[in-house]
PDB file of C-alpha atoms and ligand atoms in Angstrom:
ATOM      1  CA  MET L 203     -75.459 168.562 337.637  1.00 54.00           C
ATOM      2  CA  SER L 204     -72.920 171.022 336.211  1.00 62.00           C
ATOM      3  CA  LYS L 205     -73.652 172.583 332.858  1.00 88.00           C
ATOM      4  CA  LYS L 206     -71.730 171.177 329.908  1.00 94.00           C
ATOM      5  CA  PRO L 207     -69.663 173.494 327.723  1.00 96.00           C
ATOM      6  CA  MET L 208     -71.429 174.664 324.574  1.00 95.00           C
ATOM      7  CA  ILE L 209     -70.034 174.185 321.065  1.00 94.00           C
ATOM      8  CA  ALA L 210     -71.433 176.222 318.194  1.00 94.00           C
ATOM      9  CA  SER L 211     -70.265 176.559 314.625  1.00 94.00           C
ATOM     10  CA  VAL L 212     -71.009 178.736 311.633  1.00 93.00           C
ATOM     11  CA  TRP L 213     -70.267 178.882 307.965  1.00 93.00           C
ATOM     12  CA  LEU L 214     -69.403 182.210 306.306  1.00 97.00           C
ATOM     13  CA  GLY L 215     -67.778 182.363 302.819  1.00 96.00           C
ATOM     14  CA  GLY L 216     -66.737 178.735 302.418  1.00 95.00           C
ATOM     15  CA  CYS L 217     -67.731 175.578 300.587  1.00 96.00           C
ATOM     16  CA  ALA L 218     -69.006 173.549 303.581  1.00 94.00           C
ATOM     17  CA  GLY L 219     -66.031 171.227 303.205  1.00 95.00           C
ATOM     18  CA  CYS L 220     -64.761 172.045 306.699  1.00 96.00           C
ATOM     19  CA  HIS L 221     -68.141 171.140 308.169  1.00 95.00           C
ATOM     20  CA  MET L 222     -68.189 167.946 306.095  1.00 94.00           C
ATOM     21  CA  SER L 223     -64.850 167.136 307.703  1.00 95.00           C
ATOM     22  CA  LEU L 224     -66.301 167.934 311.118  1.00 94.00           C
ATOM     23  CA  LEU L 225     -69.092 165.437 310.423  1.00 92.00           C
ATOM     24  CA  ASP L 226     -66.415 162.889 309.520  1.00 94.00           C
ATOM     25  CA  ILE L 227     -65.562 162.510 313.196  1.00 94.00           C
ATOM     26  CA  ASP L 228     -68.366 159.914 312.889  1.00 93.00           C
ATOM     27  CA  GLU L 229     -69.097 158.027 316.105  1.00 95.00           C
ATOM     28  CA  ARG L 230     -66.635 160.166 318.045  1.00 95.00           C
ATOM     29  CA  ILE L 231     -69.433 162.704 318.176  1.00 91.00           C
ATOM     30  CA  VAL L 232     -70.829 160.554 320.995  1.00 92.00           C
ATOM     31  CA  ALA L 233     -67.655 161.134 323.014  1.00 91.00           C
ATOM     32  CA  LEU L 234     -67.980 164.862 322.366  1.00 92.00           C
ATOM     33  CA  MET L 235     -71.620 164.904 323.373  1.00 91.00           C
ATOM     34  CA  GLU L 236     -70.706 163.337 326.701  1.00 94.00           C
ATOM     35  CA  LEU L 237     -68.544 166.363 327.389  1.00 96.00           C
ATOM     36  CA  ALA L 238     -70.405 169.162 325.648  1.00 95.00           C
ATOM     37  CA  ASP L 239     -73.632 170.326 324.049  1.00 92.00           C
ATOM     38  CA  ILE L 240     -73.892 171.501 320.452  1.00 89.00           C
ATOM     39  CA  GLY L 241     -75.966 174.663 320.301  1.00 88.00           C
ATOM     40  CA  ALA L 242     -75.839 175.583 316.639  1.00 86.00           C
ATOM     41  CA  MET L 243     -74.416 174.359 313.371  1.00 86.00           C
ATOM     42  CA  PRO L 244     -75.102 175.362 309.775  1.00 83.00           C
ATOM     43  CA  ILE L 245     -77.645 172.551 309.619  1.00 71.00           C
ATOM     44  CA  THR L 246     -79.751 174.233 312.317  1.00 70.00           C
ATOM     45  CA  ASP L 247     -81.963 177.231 311.672  1.00 67.00           C
ATOM     46  CA  PHE L 248     -80.474 180.289 313.369  1.00 62.00           C
ATOM     47  CA  LYS L 249     -83.698 182.221 312.839  1.00 61.00           C
ATOM     48  CA  LEU L 250     -85.299 180.074 315.533  1.00 61.00           C
ATOM     49  CA  GLY L 251     -82.945 180.942 318.326  1.00 69.00           C
ATOM     50  CA  GLY L 252     -79.924 182.823 317.040  1.00 77.00           C
ATOM     51  CA  PHE L 253     -76.326 181.918 317.746  1.00 85.00           C
ATOM     52  CA  PRO L 254     -76.070 180.728 321.373  1.00 90.00           C
ATOM     53  CA  MET L 255     -73.575 181.793 324.015  1.00 93.00           C
ATOM     54  CA  ALA L 256     -70.777 179.320 323.322  1.00 95.00           C
ATOM     55  CA  ASP L 257     -67.666 178.105 325.096  1.00 97.00           C
ATOM     56  CA  VAL L 258     -66.196 177.063 321.755  1.00 97.00           C
ATOM     57  CA  GLY L 259     -67.211 178.916 318.581  1.00 97.00           C
ATOM     58  CA  LEU L 260     -66.014 177.427 315.287  1.00 97.00           C
ATOM     59  CA  VAL L 261     -66.003 179.591 312.167  1.00 98.00           C
ATOM     60  CA  GLU L 262     -65.645 178.166 308.677  1.00 97.00           C
ATOM     61  CA  GLY L 263     -65.195 180.474 305.714  1.00 98.00           C
ATOM     62  CA  ALA L 264     -63.749 183.829 304.790  1.00 98.00           C
ATOM     63  CA  VAL L 265     -65.384 187.226 305.110  1.00 98.00           C
ATOM     64  CA  CYS L 266     -66.854 188.099 301.713  1.00 98.00           C
ATOM     65  CA  ASN L 267     -69.777 190.429 302.359  1.00 97.00           C
ATOM     66  CA  THR L 268     -71.366 192.778 304.876  1.00 96.00           C
ATOM     67  CA  ASP L 269     -73.578 190.070 306.393  1.00 96.00           C
ATOM     68  CA  ASN L 270     -70.487 187.972 307.077  1.00 97.00           C
ATOM     69  CA  ILE L 271     -69.016 190.859 309.100  1.00 97.00           C
ATOM     70  CA  LYS L 272     -72.186 191.364 311.134  1.00 95.00           C
ATOM     71  CA  PHE L 273     -72.546 187.681 311.867  1.00 93.00           C
ATOM     72  CA  LEU L 274     -68.861 187.269 312.714  1.00 97.00           C
ATOM     73  CA  GLU L 275     -69.004 190.130 315.225  1.00 97.00           C
ATOM     74  CA  GLU L 276     -72.025 188.532 316.888  1.00 95.00           C
ATOM     75  CA  ILE L 277     -70.266 185.160 317.053  1.00 95.00           C
ATOM     76  CA  ARG L 278     -67.159 186.749 318.551  1.00 98.00           C
ATOM     77  CA  ALA L 279     -69.228 188.483 321.203  1.00 97.00           C
ATOM     78  CA  LYS L 280     -70.955 185.219 322.111  1.00 96.00           C
ATOM     79  CA  SER L 281     -67.948 182.854 322.016  1.00 97.00           C
ATOM     80  CA  LYS L 282     -65.540 182.487 324.907  1.00 97.00           C
ATOM     81  CA  PHE L 283     -63.007 180.798 322.636  1.00 97.00           C
ATOM     82  CA  LEU L 284     -63.126 181.446 318.901  1.00 98.00           C
ATOM     83  CA  VAL L 285     -61.553 178.994 316.452  1.00 98.00           C
ATOM     84  CA  SER L 286     -60.998 179.669 312.769  1.00 98.00           C
ATOM     85  CA  LEU L 287     -61.780 176.364 311.121  1.00 97.00           C
ATOM     86  CA  GLY L 288     -59.862 175.774 307.905  1.00 97.00           C
ATOM     87  CA  ASP L 289     -57.947 177.859 305.427  1.00 96.00           C
ATOM     88  CA  CYS L 290     -60.798 180.059 304.169  1.00 98.00           C
ATOM     89  CA  ALA L 291     -61.318 181.397 307.686  1.00 98.00           C
ATOM     90  CA  GLY L 292     -57.559 181.425 308.317  1.00 97.00           C
ATOM     91  CA  TRP L 293     -56.251 183.261 305.263  1.00 95.00           C
ATOM     92  CA  GLY L 294     -58.923 183.346 302.552  1.00 95.00           C
ATOM     93  CA  CYS L 295     -58.081 180.235 300.514  1.00 95.00           C
ATOM     94  CA  VAL L 296     -60.478 179.590 297.582  1.00 96.00           C
ATOM     95  CA  PRO L 297     -62.740 182.662 297.993  1.00 96.00           C
ATOM     96  CA  PHE L 298     -59.551 184.761 298.272  1.00 96.00           C
ATOM     97  CA  MET L 299     -58.798 183.999 294.589  1.00 96.00           C
ATOM     98  CA  ARG L 300     -61.327 186.586 293.511  1.00 97.00           C
ATOM     99  CA  ASN L 301     -59.038 189.234 295.034  1.00 98.00           C
ATOM    100  CA  PHE L 302     -56.863 188.978 291.917  1.00 98.00           C
ATOM    101  CA  PHE L 303     -59.631 190.608 289.867  1.00 98.00           C
ATOM    102  CA  PRO L 304     -61.749 193.736 290.233  1.00 98.00           C
ATOM    103  CA  LEU L 305     -65.062 192.966 291.951  1.00 97.00           C
ATOM    104  CA  ASN L 306     -67.165 194.066 288.960  1.00 96.00           C
ATOM    105  CA  GLN L 307     -65.307 191.693 286.688  1.00 97.00           C
ATOM    106  CA  VAL L 308     -65.916 188.806 289.109  1.00 96.00           C
ATOM    107  CA  LEU L 309     -69.636 189.599 289.330  1.00 96.00           C
ATOM    108  CA  GLU L 310     -69.960 189.904 285.547  1.00 96.00           C
ATOM    109  CA  HIS L 311     -68.348 186.519 285.084  1.00 94.00           C
ATOM    110  CA  GLY L 312     -70.552 184.928 287.726  1.00 93.00           C
ATOM    111  CA  TYR L 313     -73.882 186.442 286.791  1.00 95.00           C
ATOM    112  CA  ILE L 314     -73.625 187.402 283.114  1.00 96.00           C
ATOM    113  CA  TRP L 315     -70.869 185.639 281.210  1.00 95.00           C
ATOM    114  CA  SER L 316     -71.005 182.117 282.660  1.00 91.00           C
ATOM    115  CA  SER L 317     -71.905 179.610 279.944  1.00 91.00           C
ATOM    116  CA  SER L 318     -75.064 178.455 281.759  1.00 90.00           C
ATOM    117  CA  THR L 319     -76.538 181.982 281.997  1.00 92.00           C
ATOM    118  CA  VAL L 320     -79.067 183.520 279.606  1.00 93.00           C
ATOM    119  CA  ASP L 321     -80.025 187.200 279.944  1.00 94.00           C
ATOM    120  CA  GLY L 322     -78.023 187.439 283.119  1.00 95.00           C
ATOM    121  CA  PHE L 323     -77.739 190.501 285.329  1.00 96.00           C
ATOM    122  CA  ILE L 324     -75.972 191.387 288.549  1.00 96.00           C
ATOM    123  CA  PRO L 325     -78.540 191.272 291.364  1.00 94.00           C
ATOM    124  CA  ASP L 326     -78.922 194.539 293.234  1.00 92.00           C
ATOM    125  CA  ASP L 327     -81.521 194.601 295.988  1.00 94.00           C
ATOM    126  CA  LYS L 328     -81.306 196.449 299.280  1.00 93.00           C
ATOM    127  CA  GLU L 329     -82.026 193.200 301.106  1.00 93.00           C
ATOM    128  CA  LEU L 330     -78.925 191.556 299.668  1.00 95.00           C
ATOM    129  CA  PRO L 331     -75.619 191.823 301.528  1.00 95.00           C
ATOM    130  CA  ARG L 332     -72.971 193.968 299.840  1.00 96.00           C
ATOM    131  CA  TYR L 333     -69.879 192.211 298.542  1.00 96.00           C
ATOM    132  CA  LEU L 334     -66.634 193.472 300.020  1.00 98.00           C
ATOM    133  CA  ASP L 335     -64.093 194.669 297.475  1.00 97.00           C
ATOM    134  CA  LYS L 336     -61.680 192.066 298.789  1.00 98.00           C
ATOM    135  CA  VAL L 337     -62.232 188.789 300.602  1.00 98.00           C
ATOM    136  CA  GLN L 338     -60.489 188.730 303.981  1.00 98.00           C
ATOM    137  CA  PRO L 339     -59.703 186.205 306.712  1.00 98.00           C
ATOM    138  CA  ILE L 340     -61.726 186.466 309.893  1.00 98.00           C
ATOM    139  CA  ARG L 341     -58.782 187.677 311.982  1.00 98.00           C
ATOM    140  CA  GLU L 342     -58.966 190.993 310.092  1.00 98.00           C
ATOM    141  CA  PHE L 343     -62.264 191.674 311.871  1.00 98.00           C
ATOM    142  CA  VAL L 344     -62.208 189.877 315.211  1.00 98.00           C
ATOM    143  CA  LYS L 345     -59.760 188.342 317.652  1.00 98.00           C
ATOM    144  CA  VAL L 346     -59.170 184.675 316.867  1.00 98.00           C
ATOM    145  CA  ASP L 347     -58.032 182.413 319.713  1.00 98.00           C
ATOM    146  CA  PHE L 348     -56.953 179.363 317.730  1.00 97.00           C
ATOM    147  CA  HIS L 349     -56.569 178.367 314.087  1.00 96.00           C
ATOM    148  CA  ILE L 350     -57.009 174.897 312.598  1.00 96.00           C
ATOM    149  CA  PRO L 351     -55.276 174.850 309.192  1.00 95.00           C
ATOM    150  CA  GLY L 352     -56.211 172.703 306.231  1.00 95.00           C
ATOM    151  CA  CYS L 353     -58.545 172.694 303.261  1.00 95.00           C
ATOM    152  CA  PRO L 354     -60.297 171.063 304.874  1.00 95.00           C
ATOM    153  CA  PRO L 355     -58.652 170.150 308.186  1.00 95.00           C
ATOM    154  CA  SER L 356     -58.947 166.417 308.796  1.00 94.00           C
ATOM    155  CA  ALA L 357     -61.649 165.055 311.067  1.00 96.00           C
ATOM    156  CA  ASP L 358     -58.898 163.798 313.396  1.00 96.00           C
ATOM    157  CA  THR L 359     -57.472 167.309 313.727  1.00 96.00           C
ATOM    158  CA  ILE L 360     -60.846 168.913 314.341  1.00 96.00           C
ATOM    159  CA  PHE L 361     -61.762 166.268 316.896  1.00 96.00           C
ATOM    160  CA  HIS L 362     -58.444 166.684 318.688  1.00 96.00           C
ATOM    161  CA  VAL L 363     -58.780 170.451 319.045  1.00 97.00           C
ATOM    162  CA  VAL L 364     -62.457 170.508 319.977  1.00 97.00           C
ATOM    163  CA  HIS L 365     -62.061 167.603 322.401  1.00 96.00           C
ATOM    164  CA  GLU L 366     -59.169 169.381 324.128  1.00 96.00           C
ATOM    165  CA  LEU L 367     -61.124 172.602 324.415  1.00 97.00           C
ATOM    166  CA  VAL L 368     -64.285 171.074 325.857  1.00 96.00           C
ATOM    167  CA  SER L 369     -62.085 169.127 328.277  1.00 95.00           C
ATOM    168  CA  GLY L 370     -60.847 172.446 329.621  1.00 94.00           C
ATOM    169  CA  ARG L 371     -57.435 172.405 327.918  1.00 95.00           C
ATOM    170  CA  VAL L 372     -56.165 174.851 325.328  1.00 94.00           C
ATOM    171  CA  PRO L 373     -54.067 172.840 322.832  1.00 91.00           C
ATOM    172  CA  ASN L 374     -50.449 173.835 322.680  1.00 89.00           C
ATOM    173  CA  GLY L 375     -50.454 173.857 318.866  1.00 89.00           C
ATOM    174  CA  ILE L 376     -51.453 170.874 316.761  1.00 91.00           C
ATOM    175  CA  PRO L 377     -49.413 167.635 316.905  1.00 90.00           C
ATOM    176  CA  GLN L 378     -47.316 167.196 313.746  1.00 88.00           C
ATOM    177  CA  PRO L 379     -49.112 164.047 312.456  1.00 86.00           C
ATOM    178  CA  LEU L 380     -52.391 165.959 312.531  1.00 88.00           C
ATOM    179  CA  LEU L 381     -51.027 168.998 310.761  1.00 84.00           C
ATOM    180  CA  HIS L 382     -51.578 169.317 307.043  1.00 75.00           C
ATOM    181  CA  PHE L 383     -52.353 172.148 304.685  1.00 67.00           C
ATOM    182  CA  ASP L 384     -53.878 170.427 301.661  1.00 64.00           C
TER     183      ASP L 384
HETATM  184  S1  LIG H  89     -60.935 175.672 303.786  1.00 51.94           S
HETATM  185 FE1  LIG H  89     -61.320 174.382 301.964  1.00 51.94          FE
HETATM  186  S2  LIG H  89     -62.839 172.891 302.650  1.00 51.94           S
HETATM  187 FE2  LIG H  89     -62.862 174.574 304.153  1.00 51.94          FE
HETATM  188  S3  LIG H  89     -64.483 175.952 303.428  1.00 51.94           S
HETATM  189 FE3  LIG H  89     -62.544 176.653 302.540  1.00 51.94          FE
HETATM  190  S4  LIG H  89     -62.443 175.683 300.501  1.00 51.94           S
HETATM  191 FE4  LIG H  89     -63.977 174.588 301.714  1.00 51.94          FE
END
């Protein structure tokens, strides 16, 4: 029996909305599973086995810190075909909004001045990843083979692209009815 293609996905600096949309393919996941295996998703524990060698690697989220860079480079090295999933991965989207302010100001607002915080402080431990001065899309760090736009992309769009890829076809763009940017 020939080996099925492997799909794996990760979540960097994003809100999980793109993965929620991926889950919205609902029962069509059965059709995908007939064609491919799913090796890792944010709901699995990477510490158990790490990111697998994948035919299709899906990346949600922008690059916000040093751990994101390390992880992204590993994913690139292990993915034959890398897809940026959604606008955070594609151009920065919501996390990118912090780029309008100096990093220190953003951290002070998040950890000290937010109305729910008492005696706040900015965490600083060597085990914590370092924030990048500016949030960046993943293509600034690795080669991206395909981008699915949208915040989030619709389940139909994600299914279309992933189904094409695991069927051995590289989509020639995204059909107009499936294309949206909201
Ligand atoms: S593109 Fe939108 S839905 Fe996807 S992770 Fe970013 S903010 Fe969330």
